[in-house]
PDB file of C-alpha atoms in Angstrom:
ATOM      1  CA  UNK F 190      89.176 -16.067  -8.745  1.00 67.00           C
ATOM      2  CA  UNK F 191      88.575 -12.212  -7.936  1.00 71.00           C
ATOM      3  CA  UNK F 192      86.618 -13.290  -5.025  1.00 79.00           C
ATOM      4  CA  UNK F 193      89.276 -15.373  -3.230  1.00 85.00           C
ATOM      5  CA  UNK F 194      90.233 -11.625  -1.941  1.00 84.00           C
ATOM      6  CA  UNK F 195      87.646 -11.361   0.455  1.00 85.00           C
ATOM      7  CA  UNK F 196      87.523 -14.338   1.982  1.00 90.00           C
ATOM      8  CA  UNK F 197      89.302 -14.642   5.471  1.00 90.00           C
ATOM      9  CA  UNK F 198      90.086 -17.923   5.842  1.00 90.00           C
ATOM     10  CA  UNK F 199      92.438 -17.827   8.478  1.00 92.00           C
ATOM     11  CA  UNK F 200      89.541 -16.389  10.490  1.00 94.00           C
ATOM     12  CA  UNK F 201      89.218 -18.327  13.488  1.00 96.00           C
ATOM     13  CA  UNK F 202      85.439 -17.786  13.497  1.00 97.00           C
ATOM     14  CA  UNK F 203      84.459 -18.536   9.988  1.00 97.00           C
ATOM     15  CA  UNK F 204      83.020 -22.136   8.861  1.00 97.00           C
ATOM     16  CA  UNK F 205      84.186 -23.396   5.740  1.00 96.00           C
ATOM     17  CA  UNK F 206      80.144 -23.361   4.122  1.00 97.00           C
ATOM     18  CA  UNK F 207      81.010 -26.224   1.897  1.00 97.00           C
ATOM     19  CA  UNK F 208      82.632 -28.470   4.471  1.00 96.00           C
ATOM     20  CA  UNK F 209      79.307 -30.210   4.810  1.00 97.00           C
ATOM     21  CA  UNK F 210      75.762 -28.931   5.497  1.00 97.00           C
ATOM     22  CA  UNK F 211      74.911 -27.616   8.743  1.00 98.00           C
ATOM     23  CA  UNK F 212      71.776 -28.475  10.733  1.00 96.00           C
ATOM     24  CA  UNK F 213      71.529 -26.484  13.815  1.00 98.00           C
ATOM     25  CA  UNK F 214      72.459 -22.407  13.462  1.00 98.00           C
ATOM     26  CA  UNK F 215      70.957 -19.469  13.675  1.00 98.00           C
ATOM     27  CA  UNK F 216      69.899 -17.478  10.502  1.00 98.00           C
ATOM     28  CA  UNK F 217      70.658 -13.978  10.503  1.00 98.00           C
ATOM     29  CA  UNK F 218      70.644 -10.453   8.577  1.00 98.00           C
ATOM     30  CA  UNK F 219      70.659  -6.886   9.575  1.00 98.00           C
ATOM     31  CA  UNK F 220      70.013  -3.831   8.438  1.00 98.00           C
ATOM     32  CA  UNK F 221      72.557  -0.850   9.258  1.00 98.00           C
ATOM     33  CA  UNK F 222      72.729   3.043   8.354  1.00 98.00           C
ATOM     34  CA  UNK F 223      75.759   2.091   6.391  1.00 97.00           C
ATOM     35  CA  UNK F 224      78.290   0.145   5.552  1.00 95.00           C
ATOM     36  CA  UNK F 225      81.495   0.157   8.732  1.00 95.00           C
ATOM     37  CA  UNK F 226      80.770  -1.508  11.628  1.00 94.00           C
ATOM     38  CA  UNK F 227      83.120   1.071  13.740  1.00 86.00           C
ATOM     39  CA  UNK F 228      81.465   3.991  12.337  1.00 93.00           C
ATOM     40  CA  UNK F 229      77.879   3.126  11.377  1.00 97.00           C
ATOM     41  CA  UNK F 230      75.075   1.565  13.343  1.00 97.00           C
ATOM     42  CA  UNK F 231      72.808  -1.492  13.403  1.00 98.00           C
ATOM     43  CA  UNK F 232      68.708  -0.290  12.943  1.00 98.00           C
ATOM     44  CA  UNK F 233      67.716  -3.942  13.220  1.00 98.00           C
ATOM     45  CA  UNK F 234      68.139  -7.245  13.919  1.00 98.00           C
ATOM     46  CA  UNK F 235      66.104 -10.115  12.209  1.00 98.00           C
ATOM     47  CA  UNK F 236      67.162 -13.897  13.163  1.00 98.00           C
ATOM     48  CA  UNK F 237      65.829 -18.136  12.761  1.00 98.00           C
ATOM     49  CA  UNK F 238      66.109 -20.717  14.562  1.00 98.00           C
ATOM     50  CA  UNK F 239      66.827 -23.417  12.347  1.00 98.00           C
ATOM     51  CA  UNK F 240      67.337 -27.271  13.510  1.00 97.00           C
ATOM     52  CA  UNK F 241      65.567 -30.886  11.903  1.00 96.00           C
ATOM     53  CA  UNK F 242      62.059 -30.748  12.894  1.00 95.00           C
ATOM     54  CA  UNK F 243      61.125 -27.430  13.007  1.00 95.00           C
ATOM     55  CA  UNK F 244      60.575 -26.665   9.666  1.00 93.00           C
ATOM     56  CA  UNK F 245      57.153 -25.597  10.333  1.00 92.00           C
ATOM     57  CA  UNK F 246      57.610 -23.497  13.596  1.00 95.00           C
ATOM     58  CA  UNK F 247      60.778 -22.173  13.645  1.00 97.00           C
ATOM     59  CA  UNK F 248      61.792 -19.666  16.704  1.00 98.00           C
ATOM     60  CA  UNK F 249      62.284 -15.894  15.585  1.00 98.00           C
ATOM     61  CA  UNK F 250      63.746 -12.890  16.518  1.00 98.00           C
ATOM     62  CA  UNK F 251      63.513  -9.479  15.314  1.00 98.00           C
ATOM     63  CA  UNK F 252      64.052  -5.936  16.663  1.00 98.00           C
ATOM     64  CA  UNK F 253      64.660  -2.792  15.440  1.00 98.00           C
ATOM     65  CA  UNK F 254      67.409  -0.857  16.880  1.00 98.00           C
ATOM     66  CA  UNK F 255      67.449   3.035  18.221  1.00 98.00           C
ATOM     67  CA  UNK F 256      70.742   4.033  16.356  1.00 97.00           C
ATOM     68  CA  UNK F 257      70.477   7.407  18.161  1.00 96.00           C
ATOM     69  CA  UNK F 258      71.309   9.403  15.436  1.00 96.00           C
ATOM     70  CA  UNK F 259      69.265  10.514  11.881  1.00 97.00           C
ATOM     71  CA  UNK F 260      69.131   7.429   9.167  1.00 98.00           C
ATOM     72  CA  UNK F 261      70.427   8.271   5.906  1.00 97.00           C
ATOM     73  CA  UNK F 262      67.856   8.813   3.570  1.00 97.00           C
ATOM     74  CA  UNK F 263      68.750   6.148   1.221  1.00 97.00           C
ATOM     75  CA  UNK F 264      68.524   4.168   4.068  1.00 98.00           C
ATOM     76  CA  UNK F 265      65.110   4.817   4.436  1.00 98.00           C
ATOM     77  CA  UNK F 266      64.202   4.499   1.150  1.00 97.00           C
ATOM     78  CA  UNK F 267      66.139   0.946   0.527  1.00 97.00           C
ATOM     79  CA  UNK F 268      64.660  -0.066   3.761  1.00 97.00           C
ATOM     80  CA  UNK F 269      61.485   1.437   4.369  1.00 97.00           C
ATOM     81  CA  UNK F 270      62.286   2.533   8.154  1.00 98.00           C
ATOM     82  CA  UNK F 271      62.212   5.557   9.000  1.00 98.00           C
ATOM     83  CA  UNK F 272      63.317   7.709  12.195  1.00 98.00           C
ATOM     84  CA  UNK F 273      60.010   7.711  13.883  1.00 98.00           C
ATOM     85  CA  UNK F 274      59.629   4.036  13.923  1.00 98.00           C
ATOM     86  CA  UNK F 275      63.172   3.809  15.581  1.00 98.00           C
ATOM     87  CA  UNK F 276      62.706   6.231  18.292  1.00 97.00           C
ATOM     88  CA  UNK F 277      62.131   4.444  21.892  1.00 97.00           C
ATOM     89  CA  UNK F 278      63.767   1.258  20.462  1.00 98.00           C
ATOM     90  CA  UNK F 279      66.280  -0.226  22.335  1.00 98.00           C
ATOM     91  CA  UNK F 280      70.240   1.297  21.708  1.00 98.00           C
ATOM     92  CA  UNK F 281      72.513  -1.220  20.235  1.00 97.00           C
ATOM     93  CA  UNK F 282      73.440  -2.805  23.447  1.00 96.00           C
ATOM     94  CA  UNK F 283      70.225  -3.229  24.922  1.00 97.00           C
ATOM     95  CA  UNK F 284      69.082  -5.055  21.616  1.00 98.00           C
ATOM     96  CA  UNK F 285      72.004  -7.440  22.265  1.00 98.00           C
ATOM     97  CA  UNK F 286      70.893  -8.386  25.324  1.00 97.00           C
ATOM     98  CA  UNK F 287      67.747  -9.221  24.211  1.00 98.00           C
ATOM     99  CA  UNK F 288      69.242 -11.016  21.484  1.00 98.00           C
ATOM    100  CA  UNK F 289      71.258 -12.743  24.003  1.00 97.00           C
ATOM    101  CA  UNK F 290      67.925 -13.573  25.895  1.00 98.00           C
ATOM    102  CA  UNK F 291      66.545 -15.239  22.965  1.00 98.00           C
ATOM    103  CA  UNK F 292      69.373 -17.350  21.888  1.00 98.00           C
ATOM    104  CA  UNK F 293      69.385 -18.664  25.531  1.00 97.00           C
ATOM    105  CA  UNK F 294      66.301 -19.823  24.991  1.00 97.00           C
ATOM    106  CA  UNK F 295      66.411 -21.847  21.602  1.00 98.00           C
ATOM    107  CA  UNK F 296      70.079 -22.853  21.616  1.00 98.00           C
ATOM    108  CA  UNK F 297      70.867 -26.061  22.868  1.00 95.00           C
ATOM    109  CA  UNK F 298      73.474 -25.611  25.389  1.00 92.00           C
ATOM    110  CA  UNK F 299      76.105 -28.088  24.546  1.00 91.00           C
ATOM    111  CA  UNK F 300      76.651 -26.641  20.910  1.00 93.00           C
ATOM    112  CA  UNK F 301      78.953 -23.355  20.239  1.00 96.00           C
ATOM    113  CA  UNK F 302      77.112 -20.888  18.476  1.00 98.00           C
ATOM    114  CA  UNK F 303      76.555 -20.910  14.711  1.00 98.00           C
ATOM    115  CA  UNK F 304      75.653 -18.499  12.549  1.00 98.00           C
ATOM    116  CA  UNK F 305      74.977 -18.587   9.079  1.00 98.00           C
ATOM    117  CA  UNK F 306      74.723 -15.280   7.342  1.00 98.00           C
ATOM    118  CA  UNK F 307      74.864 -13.806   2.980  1.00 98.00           C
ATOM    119  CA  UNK F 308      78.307 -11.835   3.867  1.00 96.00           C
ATOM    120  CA  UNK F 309      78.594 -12.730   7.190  1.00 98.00           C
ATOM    121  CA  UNK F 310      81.505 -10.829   7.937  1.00 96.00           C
ATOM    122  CA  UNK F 311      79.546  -7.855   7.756  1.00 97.00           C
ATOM    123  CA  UNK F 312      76.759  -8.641   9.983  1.00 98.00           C
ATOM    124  CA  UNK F 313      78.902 -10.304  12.122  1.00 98.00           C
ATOM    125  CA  UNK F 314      80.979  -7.108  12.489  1.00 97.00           C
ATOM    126  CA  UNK F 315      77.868  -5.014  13.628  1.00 98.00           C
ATOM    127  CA  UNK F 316      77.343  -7.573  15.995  1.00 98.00           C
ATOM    128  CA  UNK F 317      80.442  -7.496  17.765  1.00 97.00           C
ATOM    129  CA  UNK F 318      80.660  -3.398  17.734  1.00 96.00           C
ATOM    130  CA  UNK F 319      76.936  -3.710  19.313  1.00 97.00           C
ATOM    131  CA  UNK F 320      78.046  -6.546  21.952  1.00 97.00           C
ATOM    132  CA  UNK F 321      80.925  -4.160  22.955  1.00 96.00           C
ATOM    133  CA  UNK F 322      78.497  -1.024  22.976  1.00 92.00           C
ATOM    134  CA  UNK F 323      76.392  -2.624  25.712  1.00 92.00           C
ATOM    135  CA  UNK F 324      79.842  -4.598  27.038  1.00 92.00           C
ATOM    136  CA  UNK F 325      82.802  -2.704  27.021  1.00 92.00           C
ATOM    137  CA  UNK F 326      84.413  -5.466  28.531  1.00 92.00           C
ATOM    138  CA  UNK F 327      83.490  -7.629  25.641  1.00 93.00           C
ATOM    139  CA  UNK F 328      85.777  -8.299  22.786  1.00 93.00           C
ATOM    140  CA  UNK F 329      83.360  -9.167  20.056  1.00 96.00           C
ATOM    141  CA  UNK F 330      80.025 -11.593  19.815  1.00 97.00           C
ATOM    142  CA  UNK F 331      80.759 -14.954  20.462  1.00 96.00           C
ATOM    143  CA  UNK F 332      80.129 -17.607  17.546  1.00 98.00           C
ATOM    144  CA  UNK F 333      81.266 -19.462  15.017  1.00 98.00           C
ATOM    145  CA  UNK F 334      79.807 -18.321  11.628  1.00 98.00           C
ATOM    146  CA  UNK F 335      78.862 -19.683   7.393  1.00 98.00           C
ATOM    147  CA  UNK F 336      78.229 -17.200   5.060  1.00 98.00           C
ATOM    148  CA  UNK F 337      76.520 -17.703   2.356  1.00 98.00           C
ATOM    149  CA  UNK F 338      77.595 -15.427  -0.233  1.00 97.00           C
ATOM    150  CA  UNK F 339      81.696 -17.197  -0.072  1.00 97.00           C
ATOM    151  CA  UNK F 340      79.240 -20.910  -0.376  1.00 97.00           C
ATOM    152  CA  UNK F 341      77.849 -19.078  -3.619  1.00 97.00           C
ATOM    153  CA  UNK F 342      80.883 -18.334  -5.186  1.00 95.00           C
ATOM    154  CA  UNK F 343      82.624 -21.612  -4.520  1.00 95.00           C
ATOM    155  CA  UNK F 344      79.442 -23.172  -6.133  1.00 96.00           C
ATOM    156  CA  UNK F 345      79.400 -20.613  -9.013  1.00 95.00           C
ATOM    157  CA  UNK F 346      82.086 -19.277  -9.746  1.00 92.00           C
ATOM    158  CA  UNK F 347      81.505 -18.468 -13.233  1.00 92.00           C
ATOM    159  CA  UNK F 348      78.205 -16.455 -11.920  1.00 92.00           C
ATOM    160  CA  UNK F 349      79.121 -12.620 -12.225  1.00 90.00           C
ATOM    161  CA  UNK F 350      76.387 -11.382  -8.972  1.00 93.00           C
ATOM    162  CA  UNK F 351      75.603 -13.354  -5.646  1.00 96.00           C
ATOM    163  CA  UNK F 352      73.725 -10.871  -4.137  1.00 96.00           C
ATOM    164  CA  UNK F 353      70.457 -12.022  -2.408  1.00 97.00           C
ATOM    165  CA  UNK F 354      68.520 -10.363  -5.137  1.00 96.00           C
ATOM    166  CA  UNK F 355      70.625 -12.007  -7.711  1.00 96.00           C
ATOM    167  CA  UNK F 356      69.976 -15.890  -5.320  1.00 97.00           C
ATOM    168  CA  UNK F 357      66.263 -15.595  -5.062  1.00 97.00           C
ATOM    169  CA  UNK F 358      66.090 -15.279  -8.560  1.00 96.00           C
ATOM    170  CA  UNK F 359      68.194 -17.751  -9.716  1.00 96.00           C
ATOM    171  CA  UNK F 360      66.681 -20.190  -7.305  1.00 96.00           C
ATOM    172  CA  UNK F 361      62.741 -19.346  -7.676  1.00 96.00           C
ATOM    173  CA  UNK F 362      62.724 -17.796  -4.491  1.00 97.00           C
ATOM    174  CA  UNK F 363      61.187 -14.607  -4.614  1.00 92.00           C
ATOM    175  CA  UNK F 364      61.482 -11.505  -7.054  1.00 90.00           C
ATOM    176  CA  UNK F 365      62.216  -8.944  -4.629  1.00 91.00           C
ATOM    177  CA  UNK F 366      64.473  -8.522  -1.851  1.00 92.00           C
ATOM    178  CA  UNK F 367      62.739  -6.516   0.868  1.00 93.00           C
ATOM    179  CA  UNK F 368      65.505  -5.053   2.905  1.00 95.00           C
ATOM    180  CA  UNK F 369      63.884  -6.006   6.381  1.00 97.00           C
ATOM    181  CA  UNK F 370      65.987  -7.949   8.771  1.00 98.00           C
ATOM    182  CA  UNK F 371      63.485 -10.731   9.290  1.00 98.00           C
ATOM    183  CA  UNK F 372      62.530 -11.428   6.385  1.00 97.00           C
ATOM    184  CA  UNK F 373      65.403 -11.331   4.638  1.00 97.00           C
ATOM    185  CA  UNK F 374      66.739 -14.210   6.727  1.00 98.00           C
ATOM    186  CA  UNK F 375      63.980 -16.109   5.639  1.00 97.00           C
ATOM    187  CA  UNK F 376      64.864 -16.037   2.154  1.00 97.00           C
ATOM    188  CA  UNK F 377      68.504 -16.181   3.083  1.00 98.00           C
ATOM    189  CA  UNK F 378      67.324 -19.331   4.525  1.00 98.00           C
ATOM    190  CA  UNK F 379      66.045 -20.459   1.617  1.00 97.00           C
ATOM    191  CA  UNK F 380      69.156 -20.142  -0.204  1.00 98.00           C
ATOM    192  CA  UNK F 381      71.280 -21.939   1.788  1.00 98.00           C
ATOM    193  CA  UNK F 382      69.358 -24.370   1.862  1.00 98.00           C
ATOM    194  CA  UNK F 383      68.961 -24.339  -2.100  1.00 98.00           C
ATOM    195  CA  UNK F 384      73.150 -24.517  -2.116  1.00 98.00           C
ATOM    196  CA  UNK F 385      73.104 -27.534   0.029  1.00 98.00           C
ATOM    197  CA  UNK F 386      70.876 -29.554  -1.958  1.00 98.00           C
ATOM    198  CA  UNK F 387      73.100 -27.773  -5.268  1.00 98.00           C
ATOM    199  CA  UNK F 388      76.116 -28.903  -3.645  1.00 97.00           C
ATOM    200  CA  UNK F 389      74.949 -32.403  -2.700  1.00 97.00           C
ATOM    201  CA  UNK F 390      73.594 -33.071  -6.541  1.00 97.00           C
ATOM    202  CA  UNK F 391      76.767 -31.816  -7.529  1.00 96.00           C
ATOM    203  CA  UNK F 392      79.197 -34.080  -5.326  1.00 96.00           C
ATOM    204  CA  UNK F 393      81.099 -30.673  -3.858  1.00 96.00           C
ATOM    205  CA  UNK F 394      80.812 -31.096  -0.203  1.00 96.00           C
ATOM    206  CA  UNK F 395      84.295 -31.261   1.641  1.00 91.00           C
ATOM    207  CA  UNK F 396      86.106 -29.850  -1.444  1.00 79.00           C
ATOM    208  CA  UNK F 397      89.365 -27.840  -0.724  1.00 75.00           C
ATOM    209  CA  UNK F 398      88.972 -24.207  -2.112  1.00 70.00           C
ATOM    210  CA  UNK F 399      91.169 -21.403  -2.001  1.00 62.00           C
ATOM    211  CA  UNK F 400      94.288 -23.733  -2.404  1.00 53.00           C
TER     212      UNK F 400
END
């Protein structure tokens, strides 16, 4: 499949998504000024707590990020944010740490961090340039990570779009994708969770793929 190109899975990070369905992890998205972690910046930071029994107060997190130079103006556009509402925000690293803060206080201690992202990779990747912004001694964020987008093409392979537009659609969702970090994870959310219950009606939890 034309997809099998992008997926790392030698990555020591990533979580096979269709290994079996994961219970505790953080939910995340971000939104960026473009689209390379070593040369653009993160603008915000939207994240769930997700674990059984929460489903009807789940912890949050969400914080816009100072990117300390002009947004694009597509950006702006796709996103709605614009410079003014990013100025005084906390720079990269200092959103980390308060990322950090927050994680430390949902995430129970004897679990390594999971994160389930749609293209992971990417948001992961802004993650780790931020962590070593406000770390230089850091190497990268540390967690283990699902993304949904790979889950959706080893579901679907035949489907020709798995974009988060394309998934709330498909799965009655939502029609519009709003391009905000928080809410975006909650409809990311949403899919995953409509692939798990796809992949358990359709027996393909613990298939091999890729081989």
């Amino acid at each position: 499949m034309y997809w099998e190109r992008y997926i790392d899975r030698a990555n020591p990070r990533r979580v096979e998504p269709l290994d079996g369905p994961l219970d505790t992890y953080i939910m995340l998205d971000t939104e960026t000024t473009g689209l390379h972690a070593g040369d653009d910046a993160l603008i915000e930071i939207g994240a769930l707590f997700v674990t059984p029994g929460n489903e009807g107060a789940r912890p949050q997190f969400d914080q816009l990020v100072d990117p300390q130079r002009p947004l694009p103006e597509f950006i702006t556009n796709l996103t709605g944010i614009t410079d003014r509402m990013l100025g005084g925000q906390p720079t990269a690293g200092e959103a980390m740490a308060r990322f950090h803060r927050w994680i430390d206080g949902v995430w129970p201690e004897d679990r390594p961090l999971t994160v389930v992202a749609h293209n992971a990779s990417f948001d992961i990747g802004f993650l780790d340039a931020a962590e070593r912004e406000g770390d230089p001694s850091a190497d990268r964020f540390d967690c283990r990570w699902a993304c949904t987008k790979e889950m959706s093409w080893e579901i679907n392979p035949w489907k020709r779009h798995h974009r988060v537009t394309d998934l709330i659609a498909d799965y009655g969702i939502g029609d519009v994708e709003e391009h905000r970090a928080l809410s975006d994870a909650v409809q990311e959310q949403m899919i995953y969770q409509a692939l798990c219950r796809e992949a358990t009606e359709r027996g393909l939890w613990g298939k091999e793929f890729g081989k």
